[in-house]
Amino acid sequence: MGAKVREVPKGSGKYRLFIDYENQRKSRLMPSKKKADEIAKLVNAQIATGTFKFEEEEQAKKTVAEYAELYLEKCTVKPSTKSDYISLLKCHVRPNFGDTPVDKITRLAIEHFLKDKLTKDKLTRSTVSHLKAFLTNIFAEAYKDNAIGLNPASGRMKDIVGREQNHHTSDREIHYLQKDELSILLDAFMKYQPKHYALALLLARTGMRIGEAIALQWNDIDFDRRIIHVKRNKSRTVVDTPKSGKGRAVDMSAQLAEVLKKRRMDMLADSVKTGKRNKWVFPGKISETVCATAWKRRIFDVIVKKAGLPEIRVHDLRHTYASILISAGQPLVYISRQLGHSSISITDKIYAHLIPNADRGAVDSLDDERTVEKVIPVWKER
């Protein structure tokens, strides 16, 4: 009789608390051996004094934060996604639900929570969608542990989160620069921040995501074939595979190739002085690469203002790249491949409104020299 902690199965690093008292036996998976030992000690003390009741033990049921930690220990998501989840736990989940027993959270509470994040805290729909996914995984962990009967975060929550298919389907949602505006921006970089011109030009001429650009290494660039091999993406401090999960080859314009060659020569000259050769195309002063958030805030946003342009995001250079190629009549399949979309349908959903209507006169090329009278016989009533 009493409370015991066991590793089940042995060598797994997973610990269960077993309580045997007054012909009742219950067990529960614990987030750590330390936590299990603490509760076991408390339960045994209460049993010894005759004050233990299973109802009180229920009060010790794991909290949302504990199941979140348990999920994070086991999950096999990409490192960048896990990093996002850790941040969501710290900034949003723990302050709101952290100490609440997992079985006390209702679906309505989650709906209100997510709606407030969207409307009051002004989080993006994408961030709220990630937050909902994280909560769903947390409660799925609790469900597998028989701590709850239903997952309160699963399923669609109307008007709160959803697919991003409507996020980029109108001209109001997609922001991009005209070609002359892009030239103004690049000229401003050259004038005010020449050291950062190469990164700005790379984003504008390849449509790469900022995380992909700052994760580039020199051996990713084939100057002879004018191709950049996109193999990595940096999200916060984590360098991982690109968003699509696989790499791609991006064509490099002649102008961009010359700028990057010069940058490489300058960096090689610096390495002779310092004795350190850097593999990163855009190394950071403190971290190994440029910090995307800091670059946006301290460099990009400042240059946009100096250039007298409307407020845009770094990601809008990607939209600008796509819009210029579409205007030039490039096939959508080529643009999709350059952008690294998992399917052409994604590219079509985002940029369909930018594709000009086909020239109706083009179908006239299908006709031959026959006149309409010859082709369409006149109907005569008999």
Coordinates of C-alpha atoms in Angstrom, one line a residue:
M1 CA 0.0 0.0 0.0
G2 CA 1.3 3.5 -0.8
A3 CA 2.7 5.5 -3.7
K4 CA 5.5 4.3 -5.9
V5 CA 7.3 5.6 -8.9
R6 CA 8.3 3.2 -11.7
E7 CA 10.0 3.7 -15.1
V8 CA 7.7 2.1 -17.6
P9 CA 9.0 0.5 -19.7
K10 CA 12.5 0.3 -18.2
G11 CA 15.1 2.4 -20.0
S12 CA 12.4 4.5 -21.6
G13 CA 12.9 7.6 -19.4
K14 CA 9.1 7.7 -18.8
Y15 CA 7.9 7.5 -15.2
R16 CA 4.5 6.5 -13.8
L17 CA 3.1 7.2 -10.3
F18 CA 1.3 4.2 -8.9
I19 CA -1.0 4.7 -5.9
D20 CA -2.4 1.6 -4.1
Y21 CA -4.8 2.6 -1.3
E22 CA -7.9 1.1 0.3
N23 CA -8.4 -1.5 -2.4
Q24 CA -8.1 1.1 -5.1
R25 CA -5.2 1.4 -7.5
K26 CA -4.5 4.2 -9.9
S27 CA -1.5 5.2 -12.1
R28 CA -0.5 8.3 -14.0
L29 CA 2.2 9.1 -16.4
M30 CA 4.4 11.9 -15.0
P31 CA 6.3 14.6 -16.8
S32 CA 9.5 13.8 -15.0
K33 CA 10.9 11.5 -12.3
K34 CA 11.5 14.6 -10.1
K35 CA 7.8 15.5 -10.3
A36 CA 6.7 11.9 -9.7
D37 CA 8.9 11.6 -6.6
E38 CA 7.5 14.8 -5.2
I39 CA 3.9 13.7 -5.5
A40 CA 4.7 10.2 -4.3
K41 CA 6.3 11.7 -1.2
L42 CA 3.3 13.9 -0.6
V43 CA 0.8 11.0 -1.0
N44 CA 2.8 8.7 1.2
A45 CA 2.8 11.3 4.0
Q46 CA -0.9 11.7 3.7
I47 CA -1.5 8.0 3.8
A48 CA 0.7 7.7 6.9
T49 CA -1.4 10.3 8.7
G50 CA -4.7 8.9 7.4
T51 CA -5.5 12.1 5.6
F52 CA -5.1 10.9 2.0
K53 CA -8.1 10.7 -0.3
F54 CA -8.2 10.0 -4.0
E55 CA -10.1 13.2 -4.5
E56 CA -7.1 15.1 -3.2
E57 CA -4.9 13.1 -5.5
E58 CA -7.1 14.2 -8.4
Q59 CA -6.1 17.8 -7.5
A60 CA -2.6 16.8 -8.3
K61 CA -3.6 15.9 -11.8
K62 CA -1.1 17.2 -14.3
T63 CA -1.5 20.7 -15.6
V64 CA -1.6 22.0 -19.1
A65 CA 2.0 23.2 -18.8
E66 CA 3.1 19.7 -17.6
Y67 CA 1.5 18.0 -20.6
A68 CA 3.0 20.6 -22.8
E69 CA 6.5 19.8 -21.5
L70 CA 5.7 16.1 -21.9
Y71 CA 4.7 16.6 -25.5
L72 CA 7.8 18.7 -26.3
E73 CA 10.0 15.9 -24.9
K74 CA 8.5 13.3 -27.3
C75 CA 7.6 15.3 -30.4
T76 CA 9.4 14.7 -33.6
V77 CA 8.6 18.0 -35.4
K78 CA 11.2 20.1 -37.1
P79 CA 13.6 21.9 -34.8
S80 CA 12.3 25.3 -36.0
T81 CA 8.7 24.2 -35.2
K82 CA 9.7 22.9 -31.8
S83 CA 11.4 26.3 -31.2
D84 CA 8.1 28.0 -32.1
Y85 CA 6.2 25.8 -29.7
I86 CA 8.6 26.5 -26.9
S87 CA 8.1 30.2 -27.5
L88 CA 4.3 29.8 -27.6
L89 CA 4.4 27.9 -24.3
K90 CA 6.4 30.6 -22.6
C91 CA 4.5 33.6 -24.0
H92 CA 0.9 32.4 -24.3
V93 CA 0.1 29.0 -23.0
R94 CA 1.8 29.0 -19.6
P95 CA 0.5 32.5 -18.6
N96 CA -3.1 31.6 -19.4
F97 CA -3.5 27.8 -18.8
G98 CA -0.2 26.7 -17.4
D99 CA -1.2 25.9 -13.8
T100 CA -4.7 24.7 -14.7
P101 CA -5.4 20.9 -14.4
V102 CA -5.7 19.6 -17.9
D103 CA -9.2 18.2 -17.4
K104 CA -10.6 21.7 -16.4
I105 CA -10.0 23.3 -19.8
T106 CA -13.2 23.5 -21.9
R107 CA -13.5 24.0 -25.7
L108 CA -15.2 27.3 -25.0
A109 CA -12.3 28.5 -22.9
I110 CA -9.9 27.7 -25.8
E111 CA -12.1 29.4 -28.3
H112 CA -12.2 32.6 -26.2
F113 CA -8.5 32.4 -25.6
L114 CA -7.6 32.1 -29.3
K115 CA -10.1 34.8 -30.3
D116 CA -8.6 37.2 -27.8
K117 CA -5.1 36.4 -29.2
L118 CA -6.4 37.3 -32.6
T119 CA -8.4 40.4 -31.8
K120 CA -7.0 41.9 -28.6
D121 CA -3.3 40.8 -28.8
K122 CA -3.3 41.3 -32.6
L123 CA -1.4 38.1 -33.3
T124 CA -1.4 37.1 -36.9
R125 CA -3.8 34.4 -38.1
S126 CA -0.8 32.2 -38.9
T127 CA 0.5 32.5 -35.3
V128 CA -2.9 31.8 -33.8
S129 CA -3.2 28.8 -36.1
H130 CA 0.2 27.5 -34.8
L131 CA -1.0 28.2 -31.3
K132 CA -4.1 26.1 -31.9
A133 CA -2.0 23.3 -33.4
F134 CA 0.2 23.3 -30.3
L135 CA -2.8 23.2 -28.0
T136 CA -4.3 20.3 -30.0
N137 CA -1.0 18.3 -29.6
I138 CA -0.9 19.1 -25.8
F139 CA -4.4 17.8 -25.2
A140 CA -3.8 14.8 -27.5
E141 CA -1.0 13.9 -25.1
A142 CA -3.4 14.2 -22.2
Y143 CA -6.0 12.1 -24.0
K144 CA -3.5 9.3 -24.7
D145 CA -2.8 9.4 -20.9
N146 CA -6.5 9.0 -20.2
A147 CA -6.5 12.3 -18.4
I148 CA -9.3 13.7 -20.5
G149 CA -12.2 12.2 -22.4
L150 CA -12.2 14.5 -25.4
N151 CA -9.6 16.9 -27.0
P152 CA -11.1 20.4 -26.4
A153 CA -8.7 22.0 -29.0
S154 CA -9.3 19.6 -31.9
G155 CA -11.4 20.4 -34.9
R156 CA -12.3 23.6 -36.7
M157 CA -13.0 26.7 -34.7
K158 CA -15.1 29.0 -36.9
D159 CA -13.9 32.7 -37.3
I160 CA -10.8 32.0 -35.2
V161 CA -8.3 30.0 -37.1
G162 CA -8.3 28.3 -40.4
R163 CA -6.4 27.6 -43.6
E164 CA -4.5 30.5 -45.1
Q165 CA -6.1 30.0 -48.4
N166 CA -8.0 33.3 -48.2
H167 CA -5.1 35.2 -46.8
H168 CA -3.5 35.9 -50.1
T169 CA -6.4 36.0 -52.5
S170 CA -6.9 39.7 -52.9
D171 CA -4.9 42.7 -54.1
R172 CA -5.4 44.2 -50.6
E173 CA -3.7 41.2 -48.9
I174 CA -0.7 41.0 -51.3
H175 CA 1.7 43.9 -51.1
Y176 CA 4.4 44.3 -53.7
L177 CA 6.5 47.0 -55.3
Q178 CA 6.3 48.1 -58.9
K179 CA 9.6 47.6 -60.8
D180 CA 10.5 51.3 -60.5
E181 CA 9.7 51.3 -56.8
L182 CA 12.0 48.3 -56.3
S183 CA 14.8 50.3 -58.1
I184 CA 14.3 53.2 -55.7
L185 CA 14.5 50.8 -52.7
L186 CA 17.7 49.1 -54.0
D187 CA 19.3 52.5 -54.7
A188 CA 18.5 53.6 -51.2
F189 CA 20.2 50.5 -49.9
M190 CA 23.3 51.3 -52.0
K191 CA 23.3 54.9 -50.7
Y192 CA 22.6 54.4 -47.0
Q193 CA 23.5 50.7 -46.2
P194 CA 25.9 49.5 -49.0
K195 CA 27.0 46.5 -46.8
H196 CA 23.4 45.2 -46.8
Y197 CA 22.8 45.9 -50.5
A198 CA 23.7 42.3 -51.5
L199 CA 21.1 40.8 -49.2
A200 CA 18.4 43.1 -50.4
L201 CA 19.3 42.4 -54.0
L202 CA 19.3 38.7 -53.4
L203 CA 15.8 38.8 -51.9
A204 CA 14.5 40.9 -54.8
R205 CA 16.1 38.9 -57.5
T206 CA 15.4 35.3 -56.2
G207 CA 12.2 35.5 -54.2
M208 CA 13.9 33.6 -51.4
R209 CA 12.5 33.8 -47.9
I210 CA 14.6 35.8 -45.5
G211 CA 15.4 32.7 -43.5
E212 CA 16.6 30.9 -46.6
A213 CA 18.8 33.8 -47.6
I214 CA 20.6 34.3 -44.3
A215 CA 21.2 30.5 -44.1
L216 CA 23.1 30.5 -47.4
Q217 CA 26.7 29.3 -47.5
W218 CA 29.2 30.0 -50.2
N219 CA 29.3 26.4 -51.4
D220 CA 25.6 26.7 -52.2
I221 CA 26.3 29.1 -55.0
D222 CA 27.3 27.9 -58.5
F223 CA 28.6 31.0 -60.2
D224 CA 29.4 29.1 -63.5
R225 CA 25.8 27.9 -63.9
R226 CA 24.3 30.9 -62.1
I227 CA 22.3 28.7 -59.7
I228 CA 21.8 29.0 -56.0
H229 CA 21.0 25.8 -54.1
V230 CA 18.6 26.5 -51.3
K231 CA 19.3 23.9 -48.7
R232 CA 18.6 25.5 -45.4
N233 CA 16.3 27.9 -43.6
K234 CA 17.0 29.8 -40.4
S235 CA 14.1 30.5 -38.0
R236 CA 15.2 32.4 -34.9
T237 CA 18.4 30.6 -33.9
V238 CA 17.6 27.3 -35.5
V239 CA 19.0 26.3 -38.9
D240 CA 16.9 23.6 -40.5
T241 CA 15.6 22.5 -43.9
P242 CA 13.6 24.9 -46.0
K243 CA 9.9 25.4 -45.3
S244 CA 8.8 22.9 -48.0
G245 CA 11.0 20.3 -46.3
K246 CA 13.3 19.9 -49.3
G247 CA 15.8 22.0 -51.2
R248 CA 15.6 23.6 -54.6
A249 CA 17.8 25.3 -57.2
V250 CA 17.1 29.0 -57.9
D251 CA 18.3 30.8 -61.0
M252 CA 20.5 33.8 -60.4
S253 CA 20.5 36.9 -62.5
A254 CA 23.7 38.2 -64.1
Q255 CA 23.5 41.4 -61.9
L256 CA 23.1 39.4 -58.7
A257 CA 25.9 37.0 -59.7
E258 CA 28.3 40.0 -60.1
V259 CA 27.3 41.5 -56.8
L260 CA 27.8 38.2 -54.9
K261 CA 31.1 37.6 -56.6
K262 CA 32.3 41.0 -55.4
R263 CA 31.0 40.3 -51.9
R264 CA 32.9 37.0 -51.9
M265 CA 36.1 38.7 -53.0
D266 CA 35.7 41.3 -50.2
M267 CA 35.1 38.6 -47.6
L268 CA 38.2 36.7 -48.8
A269 CA 40.3 39.8 -48.5
D270 CA 39.0 40.3 -44.9
S271 CA 39.8 36.6 -44.1
V272 CA 43.4 37.2 -45.1
K273 CA 43.6 39.9 -42.5
T274 CA 41.8 38.1 -39.7
G275 CA 42.9 34.6 -40.5
K276 CA 39.3 33.4 -40.3
R277 CA 37.4 32.3 -43.4
N278 CA 33.6 32.4 -43.1
K279 CA 31.4 29.9 -44.8
W280 CA 28.2 32.0 -44.4
V281 CA 27.3 34.4 -47.2
F282 CA 25.7 36.8 -44.7
P283 CA 27.5 36.3 -41.3
G284 CA 26.3 38.1 -38.2
K285 CA 28.3 40.2 -35.8
I286 CA 27.3 38.2 -32.8
S287 CA 25.6 35.0 -34.1
E288 CA 27.0 33.0 -37.0
T289 CA 24.5 34.6 -39.4
V290 CA 22.5 37.8 -39.7
C291 CA 19.5 37.9 -37.4
A292 CA 16.4 38.2 -39.6
T293 CA 14.3 40.1 -37.0
A294 CA 17.1 42.6 -36.2
W295 CA 17.8 43.1 -39.9
K296 CA 14.2 43.9 -40.6
R297 CA 13.9 46.3 -37.7
R298 CA 17.2 48.1 -37.9
I299 CA 18.0 48.0 -41.6
F300 CA 15.1 47.2 -43.9
D301 CA 12.4 49.2 -42.2
V302 CA 14.7 52.2 -41.9
I303 CA 15.7 52.1 -45.6
V304 CA 12.1 51.8 -46.7
K305 CA 11.3 55.0 -44.9
K306 CA 14.4 56.8 -46.3
A307 CA 13.4 55.7 -49.8
G308 CA 10.0 57.3 -49.2
L309 CA 8.1 54.1 -50.0
P310 CA 4.9 52.8 -48.4
E311 CA 5.4 50.5 -45.5
I312 CA 6.2 47.0 -46.7
R313 CA 7.5 43.7 -45.1
V314 CA 10.7 41.9 -46.1
H315 CA 8.5 39.1 -47.3
D316 CA 6.9 41.5 -49.8
L317 CA 10.1 41.4 -51.8
R318 CA 9.2 37.8 -52.5
H319 CA 5.8 38.9 -53.8
T320 CA 7.5 41.6 -55.8
Y321 CA 9.7 39.0 -57.4
A322 CA 6.7 36.9 -58.3
S323 CA 4.7 39.9 -59.7
I324 CA 7.6 41.0 -61.9
L325 CA 8.0 37.6 -63.4
I326 CA 4.2 37.3 -64.0
S327 CA 4.3 40.7 -65.7
A328 CA 7.1 39.4 -67.9
G329 CA 4.9 36.5 -69.0
Q330 CA 6.9 33.8 -67.3
P331 CA 5.1 30.5 -66.9
L332 CA 3.5 29.9 -63.5
V333 CA 5.1 26.5 -63.2
Y334 CA 8.6 28.2 -63.4
I335 CA 7.6 30.8 -60.8
S336 CA 6.3 28.1 -58.5
R337 CA 9.5 26.2 -58.8
Q338 CA 11.7 29.2 -58.1
L339 CA 9.6 30.1 -55.0
G340 CA 9.8 26.6 -53.7
H341 CA 6.1 26.1 -53.4
S342 CA 5.1 22.4 -52.8
S343 CA 2.6 22.6 -55.7
I344 CA 1.7 25.0 -58.4
S345 CA -1.8 25.3 -57.0
I346 CA -0.4 27.2 -54.0
T347 CA 1.3 29.7 -56.4
D348 CA -2.0 30.0 -58.3
K349 CA -4.0 30.7 -55.1
I350 CA -1.6 33.4 -54.0
Y351 CA -0.9 35.2 -57.4
A352 CA -3.9 34.3 -59.6
H353 CA -5.2 37.9 -59.4
L354 CA -1.9 39.2 -60.8
I355 CA -2.1 37.1 -63.9
P356 CA -3.5 39.2 -66.8
N357 CA -6.5 37.9 -68.6
A358 CA -5.6 36.0 -71.7
D359 CA -5.9 38.0 -74.9
R360 CA -9.2 36.9 -76.4
G361 CA -7.9 37.7 -79.8
A362 CA -5.4 34.8 -79.4
V363 CA -8.2 32.3 -80.2
D364 CA -8.6 33.9 -83.6
S365 CA -5.3 32.2 -84.6
L366 CA -7.2 28.9 -84.5
D367 CA -9.4 30.0 -87.5
D368 CA -8.5 29.4 -91.1
E369 CA -9.3 31.6 -94.1
R370 CA -12.8 30.3 -94.5
T371 CA -15.5 33.0 -94.2
V372 CA -18.3 32.7 -91.6
E373 CA -20.8 32.1 -94.3
K374 CA -18.9 29.0 -95.4
V375 CA -18.4 27.7 -92.0
I376 CA -21.9 28.2 -90.7
P377 CA -24.6 27.2 -93.2
V378 CA -27.8 29.3 -93.3
W379 CA -30.8 27.5 -91.8
K380 CA -33.7 27.4 -94.2
E381 CA -37.2 26.4 -93.2
R382 CA -38.9 23.9 -95.4

